[in-house]
Amino acid sequence: MPRRTAYGPGTPCWVDHITVDLTGAKQFYGDLFGWEFTRENSRGYHLITLRGEIIGGLGPSPMGPAFGSSWNVYLAAKDLGHTRAEVGRLGGRIVMGPVPAGENGRLCLAVDPSGAAVGFWEGGRDEGVVLVDEPGALCACELHTSGQEAATEFYRNLYGDVPLVIRPSARTGWVPFFGAGDGDSAGAVAAALAAGARPLENGLLADPLGAVFGLTILN
């Protein structure tokens, strides 16, 4: 069971699904991956667990249907104040925070120069996702963007040579990839479609609420 206990600066370390329909999201991902959900606070934020290990978060959209549903990817930041300042200096835009996340740490949300939303997480007690590279767990995060050059320059200047995956795409956004363990990509995609997902370009999927994710086939 691969477990992560620490993340270097700039490494994708946390994902959460912010949704207009908590019940629908729980049903879809619970059926697809066997996830379980534990309410974390009074605002309705839940921790997602698999076999008792934390693999991400689930929360209600703060703006209702106008906001829609999406997966968010957070990069590790050891000094969130410094990261916030650097994001602005390098052409990004902070849209929220830093704000406390309970006793676990602090976060802020930004938009990078390519137009992709991205989060930054400074862990206090917990540094991020614990269970990785397993069926149903987070395996990778990629930035898909039409502004590949601007995004590459931004993250390189922000974090140096951290090996982030940035792919050219007409669709702009960070995408989490979760493990599928049957060794058969067609079968894994079929299971997701049967649970209500729809196919997108570049092998990505949208869940029934419109949030984009990918599958990594694990043998």
mmCIF file of C-alpha atoms in Angstrom:
data_model
loop_
_atom_site.group_PDB
_atom_site.id
_atom_site.type_symbol
_atom_site.label_atom_id
_atom_site.label_comp_id
_atom_site.label_asym_id
_atom_site.label_seq_id
_atom_site.Cartn_x
_atom_site.Cartn_y
_atom_site.Cartn_z
ATOM 1 C CA MET A 1 0.000 0.000 0.000
ATOM 2 C CA PRO A 2 1.977 3.086 -1.189
ATOM 3 C CA ARG A 3 1.724 5.895 1.374
ATOM 4 C CA ARG A 4 2.988 9.468 1.207
ATOM 5 C CA THR A 5 3.908 11.364 4.350
ATOM 6 C CA ALA A 6 5.711 14.382 2.845
ATOM 7 C CA TYR A 7 5.711 16.474 -0.336
ATOM 8 C CA GLY A 8 8.396 18.776 -1.698
ATOM 9 C CA PRO A 9 7.490 22.334 -2.762
ATOM 10 C CA GLY A 10 5.608 22.404 -6.049
ATOM 11 C CA THR A 11 4.567 18.753 -5.918
ATOM 12 C CA PRO A 12 0.834 18.026 -6.354
ATOM 13 C CA CYS A 13 -0.132 17.063 -2.810
ATOM 14 C CA TRP A 14 -3.923 17.359 -2.463
ATOM 15 C CA VAL A 15 -7.064 17.165 -4.589
ATOM 16 C CA ASP A 16 -10.641 17.994 -3.803
ATOM 17 C CA HIS A 17 -13.944 17.878 -5.614
ATOM 18 C CA ILE A 18 -16.092 20.978 -5.154
ATOM 19 C CA THR A 19 -19.593 20.183 -6.302
ATOM 20 C CA VAL A 20 -23.166 21.397 -6.622
ATOM 21 C CA ASP A 21 -24.432 17.939 -5.582
ATOM 22 C CA LEU A 22 -22.688 16.224 -2.684
ATOM 23 C CA THR A 23 -25.072 13.278 -2.743
ATOM 24 C CA GLY A 24 -24.591 12.697 -6.467
ATOM 25 C CA ALA A 25 -20.806 12.959 -6.208
ATOM 26 C CA LYS A 26 -20.711 10.488 -3.323
ATOM 27 C CA GLN A 27 -22.867 8.033 -5.255
ATOM 28 C CA PHE A 28 -20.784 8.204 -8.448
ATOM 29 C CA TYR A 29 -17.327 7.948 -6.888
ATOM 30 C CA GLY A 30 -18.418 5.549 -4.184
ATOM 31 C CA ASP A 31 -19.734 3.155 -6.822
ATOM 32 C CA LEU A 32 -16.739 3.640 -9.140
ATOM 33 C CA PHE A 33 -13.844 3.525 -6.675
ATOM 34 C CA GLY A 34 -15.263 2.325 -3.362
ATOM 35 C CA TRP A 35 -14.616 5.673 -1.686
ATOM 36 C CA GLU A 36 -16.012 6.547 1.727
ATOM 37 C CA PHE A 37 -16.762 10.055 2.990
ATOM 38 C CA THR A 38 -16.399 11.542 6.478
ATOM 39 C CA ARG A 39 -17.759 14.990 7.243
ATOM 40 C CA GLU A 40 -14.916 17.207 8.425
ATOM 41 C CA ASN A 41 -16.585 20.521 9.349
ATOM 42 C CA SER A 42 -19.853 22.436 9.655
ATOM 43 C CA ARG A 43 -19.544 23.823 6.113
ATOM 44 C CA GLY A 44 -20.066 20.355 4.659
ATOM 45 C CA TYR A 45 -16.471 19.554 3.676
ATOM 46 C CA HIS A 46 -15.737 15.815 3.709
ATOM 47 C CA LEU A 47 -12.556 13.788 3.726
ATOM 48 C CA ILE A 48 -12.459 11.024 1.112
ATOM 49 C CA THR A 49 -10.964 7.764 2.332
ATOM 50 C CA LEU A 50 -10.174 4.402 0.790
ATOM 51 C CA ARG A 51 -9.529 1.449 3.090
ATOM 52 C CA GLY A 52 -9.218 3.943 5.938
ATOM 53 C CA GLU A 53 -6.558 6.135 4.253
ATOM 54 C CA ILE A 54 -7.090 9.747 3.167
ATOM 55 C CA ILE A 55 -7.091 10.320 -0.591
ATOM 56 C CA GLY A 56 -8.694 13.775 -0.975
ATOM 57 C CA GLY A 57 -11.611 16.016 -0.125
ATOM 58 C CA LEU A 58 -15.202 16.699 -1.167
ATOM 59 C CA GLY A 59 -17.089 19.900 -0.503
ATOM 60 C CA PRO A 60 -20.126 21.936 -1.568
ATOM 61 C CA SER A 61 -19.807 24.672 -4.165
ATOM 62 C CA PRO A 62 -19.676 28.071 -2.396
ATOM 63 C CA MET A 63 -21.681 29.690 -5.215
ATOM 64 C CA GLY A 64 -24.218 26.985 -5.962
ATOM 65 C CA PRO A 65 -25.063 25.948 -9.547
ATOM 66 C CA ALA A 66 -23.408 29.073 -11.002
ATOM 67 C CA PHE A 67 -20.011 27.732 -9.912
ATOM 68 C CA GLY A 68 -20.497 24.215 -11.227
ATOM 69 C CA SER A 69 -18.489 21.187 -10.121
ATOM 70 C CA SER A 70 -14.754 20.694 -10.540
ATOM 71 C CA TRP A 71 -11.691 18.856 -9.314
ATOM 72 C CA ASN A 72 -9.037 21.117 -7.783
ATOM 73 C CA VAL A 73 -5.335 20.287 -7.575
ATOM 74 C CA TYR A 74 -3.112 21.801 -4.853
ATOM 75 C CA LEU A 75 0.671 22.143 -4.993
ATOM 76 C CA ALA A 76 2.756 21.906 -1.827
ATOM 77 C CA ALA A 77 4.042 25.205 -0.426
ATOM 78 C CA LYS A 78 6.283 25.348 2.615
ATOM 79 C CA ASP A 79 5.819 29.149 2.944
ATOM 80 C CA LEU A 80 2.383 30.133 1.662
ATOM 81 C CA GLY A 81 2.946 33.855 2.168
ATOM 82 C CA HIS A 82 6.017 33.767 -0.046
ATOM 83 C CA THR A 83 4.245 31.620 -2.647
ATOM 84 C CA ARG A 84 1.315 34.035 -2.741
ATOM 85 C CA ALA A 85 3.614 36.969 -3.431
ATOM 86 C CA GLU A 86 5.521 35.073 -6.108
ATOM 87 C CA VAL A 87 2.319 34.024 -7.891
ATOM 88 C CA GLY A 88 1.379 37.677 -8.345
ATOM 89 C CA ARG A 89 4.887 38.718 -9.339
ATOM 90 C CA LEU A 90 5.066 36.008 -12.002
ATOM 91 C CA GLY A 91 1.762 36.897 -13.666
ATOM 92 C CA GLY A 92 -0.732 34.739 -11.782
ATOM 93 C CA ARG A 93 -3.766 35.969 -9.884
ATOM 94 C CA ILE A 94 -4.758 35.060 -6.324
ATOM 95 C CA VAL A 95 -8.515 34.556 -6.003
ATOM 96 C CA MET A 96 -8.735 33.383 -2.373
ATOM 97 C CA GLY A 97 -6.570 33.252 0.709
ATOM 98 C CA PRO A 98 -4.412 32.287 2.340
ATOM 99 C CA VAL A 99 -7.092 30.895 4.645
ATOM 100 C CA PRO A 100 -6.838 28.315 7.433
ATOM 101 C CA ALA A 101 -8.023 24.765 6.734
ATOM 102 C CA GLY A 102 -8.980 23.713 10.236
ATOM 103 C CA GLU A 103 -5.940 22.540 12.163
ATOM 104 C CA ASN A 104 -4.363 20.914 9.122
ATOM 105 C CA GLY A 105 -2.731 23.940 7.509
ATOM 106 C CA ARG A 106 -3.488 26.848 5.167
ATOM 107 C CA LEU A 107 -4.413 27.139 1.513
ATOM 108 C CA CYS A 108 -4.913 29.671 -1.224
ATOM 109 C CA LEU A 109 -6.417 29.484 -4.695
ATOM 110 C CA ALA A 110 -5.054 31.173 -7.796
ATOM 111 C CA VAL A 111 -5.302 31.327 -11.578
ATOM 112 C CA ASP A 112 -2.038 30.819 -13.435
ATOM 113 C CA PRO A 113 -1.073 32.847 -16.550
ATOM 114 C CA SER A 114 -2.540 30.165 -18.848
ATOM 115 C CA GLY A 115 -5.958 30.549 -17.187
ATOM 116 C CA ALA A 116 -5.887 27.346 -15.127
ATOM 117 C CA ALA A 117 -7.153 27.359 -11.552
ATOM 118 C CA VAL A 118 -4.597 25.967 -9.096
ATOM 119 C CA GLY A 119 -4.393 25.656 -5.328
ATOM 120 C CA PHE A 120 -1.431 25.927 -2.977
ATOM 121 C CA TRP A 121 -1.314 24.041 0.312
ATOM 122 C CA GLU A 122 0.880 24.653 3.353
ATOM 123 C CA GLY A 123 0.477 21.641 5.600
ATOM 124 C CA GLY A 124 0.504 22.067 9.335
ATOM 125 C CA ARG A 125 -0.218 18.626 10.708
ATOM 126 C CA ASP A 126 -0.887 16.805 7.428
ATOM 127 C CA GLU A 127 1.044 17.442 4.230
ATOM 128 C CA GLY A 128 -1.498 16.013 1.793
ATOM 129 C CA VAL A 129 -2.910 12.841 0.293
ATOM 130 C CA VAL A 130 -1.708 9.755 2.170
ATOM 131 C CA LEU A 131 -2.666 6.820 -0.084
ATOM 132 C CA VAL A 132 -1.335 7.026 -3.675
ATOM 133 C CA ASP A 133 -0.687 4.837 -6.730
ATOM 134 C CA GLU A 134 -3.329 2.269 -5.814
ATOM 135 C CA PRO A 135 -6.603 1.369 -7.528
ATOM 136 C CA GLY A 136 -9.036 4.116 -6.518
ATOM 137 C CA ALA A 137 -6.269 6.413 -5.249
ATOM 138 C CA LEU A 138 -4.553 9.444 -6.754
ATOM 139 C CA CYS A 139 -1.827 8.442 -9.231
ATOM 140 C CA ALA A 140 -0.936 11.660 -11.060
ATOM 141 C CA CYS A 141 -1.942 15.250 -11.765
ATOM 142 C CA GLU A 142 -1.523 16.988 -15.118
ATOM 143 C CA LEU A 143 -2.076 20.512 -16.360
ATOM 144 C CA HIS A 144 -3.901 20.561 -19.704
ATOM 145 C CA THR A 145 -3.783 23.982 -21.330
ATOM 146 C CA SER A 146 -3.677 25.877 -24.605
ATOM 147 C CA GLY A 147 -1.107 28.186 -22.981
ATOM 148 C CA GLN A 148 1.599 25.578 -22.483
ATOM 149 C CA GLU A 149 4.519 27.973 -22.905
ATOM 150 C CA ALA A 150 3.183 30.532 -20.425
ATOM 151 C CA ALA A 151 2.306 27.815 -17.913
ATOM 152 C CA THR A 152 5.694 26.115 -18.193
ATOM 153 C CA GLU A 153 7.530 29.399 -17.614
ATOM 154 C CA PHE A 154 5.303 30.299 -14.659
ATOM 155 C CA TYR A 155 5.731 27.039 -12.754
ATOM 156 C CA ARG A 156 9.435 26.797 -13.548
ATOM 157 C CA ASN A 157 10.012 30.297 -12.169
ATOM 158 C CA LEU A 158 7.831 29.532 -9.160
ATOM 159 C CA TYR A 159 9.281 26.118 -8.252
ATOM 160 C CA GLY A 160 12.399 25.472 -10.319
ATOM 161 C CA ASP A 161 12.802 22.057 -11.918
ATOM 162 C CA VAL A 162 9.929 20.258 -10.179
ATOM 163 C CA PRO A 163 8.761 17.707 -12.804
ATOM 164 C CA LEU A 164 5.189 18.864 -13.466
ATOM 165 C CA VAL A 165 3.294 17.394 -16.425
ATOM 166 C CA ILE A 166 1.940 20.140 -18.712
ATOM 167 C CA ARG A 167 0.154 19.010 -21.871
ATOM 168 C CA PRO A 168 -1.180 21.036 -24.818
ATOM 169 C CA SER A 169 -4.973 20.969 -24.949
ATOM 170 C CA ALA A 170 -7.948 23.075 -25.960
ATOM 171 C CA ARG A 171 -9.312 22.418 -22.453
ATOM 172 C CA THR A 172 -7.522 24.368 -19.721
ATOM 173 C CA GLY A 173 -7.307 22.996 -16.187
ATOM 174 C CA TRP A 174 -5.485 20.738 -13.758
ATOM 175 C CA VAL A 175 -6.664 17.121 -13.958
ATOM 176 C CA PRO A 176 -6.295 14.413 -11.280
ATOM 177 C CA PHE A 177 -5.799 10.813 -12.409
ATOM 178 C CA PHE A 178 -7.048 7.942 -10.254
ATOM 179 C CA GLY A 179 -5.957 4.331 -10.410
ATOM 180 C CA ALA A 180 -7.989 1.641 -12.142
ATOM 181 C CA GLY A 181 -6.762 -1.819 -11.304
ATOM 182 C CA ASP A 182 -8.131 -4.187 -13.916
ATOM 183 C CA GLY A 183 -5.207 -3.698 -16.323
ATOM 184 C CA ASP A 184 -7.691 -3.096 -19.141
ATOM 185 C CA SER A 185 -8.174 0.516 -20.175
ATOM 186 C CA ALA A 186 -11.321 -0.212 -22.189
ATOM 187 C CA GLY A 187 -12.859 -2.035 -19.243
ATOM 188 C CA ALA A 188 -11.971 0.738 -16.799
ATOM 189 C CA VAL A 189 -13.447 3.425 -19.037
ATOM 190 C CA ALA A 190 -16.547 1.304 -19.617
ATOM 191 C CA ALA A 191 -17.064 1.011 -15.864
ATOM 192 C CA ALA A 192 -16.806 4.786 -15.495
ATOM 193 C CA LEU A 193 -19.257 5.362 -18.354
ATOM 194 C CA ALA A 194 -21.676 2.846 -16.862
ATOM 195 C CA ALA A 195 -21.546 4.805 -13.601
ATOM 196 C CA GLY A 196 -22.534 7.999 -15.444
ATOM 197 C CA ALA A 197 -19.307 9.544 -16.770
ATOM 198 C CA ARG A 198 -18.971 10.869 -20.322
ATOM 199 C CA PRO A 199 -15.872 10.747 -22.518
ATOM 200 C CA LEU A 200 -13.844 13.838 -23.406
ATOM 201 C CA GLU A 201 -10.886 14.418 -25.693
ATOM 202 C CA ASN A 202 -7.411 13.168 -24.767
ATOM 203 C CA GLY A 203 -8.855 10.205 -22.883
ATOM 204 C CA LEU A 204 -10.304 12.331 -20.087
ATOM 205 C CA LEU A 205 -13.705 11.820 -18.497
ATOM 206 C CA ALA A 206 -16.319 14.139 -17.040
ATOM 207 C CA ASP A 207 -18.317 12.856 -14.091
ATOM 208 C CA PRO A 208 -22.122 13.272 -14.131
ATOM 209 C CA LEU A 209 -21.694 16.744 -12.572
ATOM 210 C CA GLY A 210 -19.137 17.928 -15.141
ATOM 211 C CA ALA A 211 -15.913 17.620 -13.124
ATOM 212 C CA VAL A 212 -12.999 16.373 -15.245
ATOM 213 C CA PHE A 213 -10.716 13.494 -14.206
ATOM 214 C CA GLY A 214 -8.604 10.757 -15.748
ATOM 215 C CA LEU A 215 -7.862 7.093 -15.143
ATOM 216 C CA THR A 216 -4.448 5.467 -14.766
ATOM 217 C CA ILE A 217 -4.473 1.769 -15.554
ATOM 218 C CA LEU A 218 -2.563 -0.233 -12.934
ATOM 219 C CA ASN A 219 -1.578 -3.836 -13.579
#
